[in-house]
Amino acid sequence: MIDILVAGGGPAGLAAAIRAAAAGLEAVVVEPRAVPVDKACGEGIMPSGVAALKALGVTPAGRELRGIRYVQGARRAEARFRGSSGLGVRRTALHLALHRRAAELGVRFVAGRVDGVRQGEDRVTAAGLTARWLIAADGLHSPTRRALGLERAPAPPRRYGLRRHYRVAPWTDFVEVHWSPHGEAYVTPVGDGLVGVAVLSGRRRSHEDHLDAFPALARALRGLEDGAVRGAGPLRRTVSTPGAGRVLLVGDAAGYVDALTGEGVALAAATASAAVDCLVAGRPDAYPAQWARLTRRHRLLTRALVGLARRPVTARMIVPAAQRLPPLFGAAVRALQ
């Protein structure tokens, strides 16, 4: 019998498979898409995410990130990461690095989709395979989460993300967050001649229309588009619990607040590793508390910031406040790094 079956071969699923294989367990990943998988993603990895990847033996090539800069017109506020750097890396490059590491450790990959889960006293069956445990890492719109009845109706706001690349030399080694009353644009260096621009907003418009809210940025990028626009949303997802029976949910499948603070990869690796560690220790019942502890700071800070960003009046105050109170802004950035 397979030790751990993983539904979903994105970063969270691959992190779980790598952790399991490193612990001497047989791990099988079920994923319908071909490698590498691209998706809407800000592509900026916080220092904690870089450390988590390194602990898994994964070191993707990318651009070093020294901190976060907020921009609103002529106003600027920036805070450097303390101690270690972040990484700007193409989503496809990250996925390839994780996939190669998993393959090195003997993880088996099955092309398919987990669209039904049957649980017994000592086993779980899905996609025609039987395992002792199933780790659901099937993303923001997790079919496994819905099938198990763990999904709750998301609370407002409903926010959406769009990402596009631009063929231009990065002008900074910070992640730049450009603010407007109705959304944000995140500029991340991901290559020597490439930047990614992700926009987040409660308004559903084209990427180009969103960029019009940032005139200087739009002028700098016009005509330099590289590749298609990718989208995701609505972003916020809530669950009643990140585990049910012999199934544990990790990454976005276990719930999601918003991409505003850029911790997706860090939380994916952390929750995936915690889930496997609980199974190795024979304590699957400990995982919900572990998940809550690992994600608590992110959930609290992100909800607070999204609450400010969703109202035009308070959204206009964020960058001026960060500019006037640099120690407070620096503390918030380092709390999330």
PDB file of C-alpha atoms in Angstrom, residues 139-142 145-146 150-155 157-160 232-240 251-258 291 299 303:
ATOM      1  CA  GLY A 139      -5.186  24.372  -4.972  1.00  0.00           C
ATOM      2  CA  LEU A 140      -7.402  27.344  -4.405  1.00  0.00           C
ATOM      3  CA  HIS A 141     -10.500  25.664  -5.858  1.00  0.00           C
ATOM      4  CA  SER A 142      -9.716  22.278  -4.257  1.00  0.00           C
ATOM      5  CA  ARG A 145     -11.999  20.155   0.013  1.00  0.00           C
ATOM      6  CA  ARG A 146     -15.455  20.546  -1.494  1.00  0.00           C
ATOM      7  CA  LEU A 150     -14.860  21.218   4.491  1.00  0.00           C
ATOM      8  CA  GLU A 151     -15.400  24.406   2.480  1.00  0.00           C
ATOM      9  CA  ARG A 152     -17.178  27.368   4.035  1.00  0.00           C
ATOM     10  CA  ALA A 153     -18.736  30.240   2.121  1.00  0.00           C
ATOM     11  CA  PRO A 154     -15.959  32.845   1.827  1.00  0.00           C
ATOM     12  CA  ALA A 155     -16.453  36.138   3.592  1.00  0.00           C
ATOM     13  CA  PRO A 157     -14.179  40.920  -0.056  1.00  0.00           C
ATOM     14  CA  ARG A 158     -13.981  38.919  -3.278  1.00  0.00           C
ATOM     15  CA  ARG A 159     -10.609  39.761  -4.804  1.00  0.00           C
ATOM     16  CA  TYR A 160      -9.003  38.564  -7.994  1.00  0.00           C
ATOM     17  CA  ALA A 232      -6.931  33.534 -10.342  1.00  0.00           C
ATOM     18  CA  GLY A 233      -9.776  34.111  -7.941  1.00  0.00           C
ATOM     19  CA  PRO A 234     -11.793  34.775  -6.048  1.00  0.00           C
ATOM     20  CA  LEU A 235      -8.859  34.473  -3.685  1.00  0.00           C
ATOM     21  CA  ARG A 236     -10.350  34.127  -0.229  1.00  0.00           C
ATOM     22  CA  ARG A 237     -11.158  30.564   0.850  1.00  0.00           C
ATOM     23  CA  THR A 238     -12.139  29.324   4.289  1.00  0.00           C
ATOM     24  CA  VAL A 239     -12.358  25.808   5.690  1.00  0.00           C
ATOM     25  CA  SER A 240     -13.985  24.325   8.761  1.00  0.00           C
ATOM     26  CA  GLY A 251      -1.275  24.976   0.886  1.00  0.00           C
ATOM     27  CA  ASP A 252      -4.109  26.912  -0.755  1.00  0.00           C
ATOM     28  CA  ALA A 253      -6.428  23.898  -0.427  1.00  0.00           C
ATOM     29  CA  ALA A 254      -6.387  24.388   3.368  1.00  0.00           C
ATOM     30  CA  GLY A 255      -7.701  27.941   3.087  1.00  0.00           C
ATOM     31  CA  TYR A 256      -6.444  31.242   1.714  1.00  0.00           C
ATOM     32  CA  VAL A 257      -6.763  34.886   2.699  1.00  0.00           C
ATOM     33  CA  ASP A 258      -5.114  36.963  -0.023  1.00  0.00           C
ATOM     34  CA  TRP A 291      -1.724  24.482  10.721  1.00  0.00           C
ATOM     35  CA  ARG A 299      -4.030  35.344   8.501  1.00  0.00           C
ATOM     36  CA  ARG A 303      -6.902  40.298   6.871  1.00  0.00           C
TER      37      ARG A 303
END
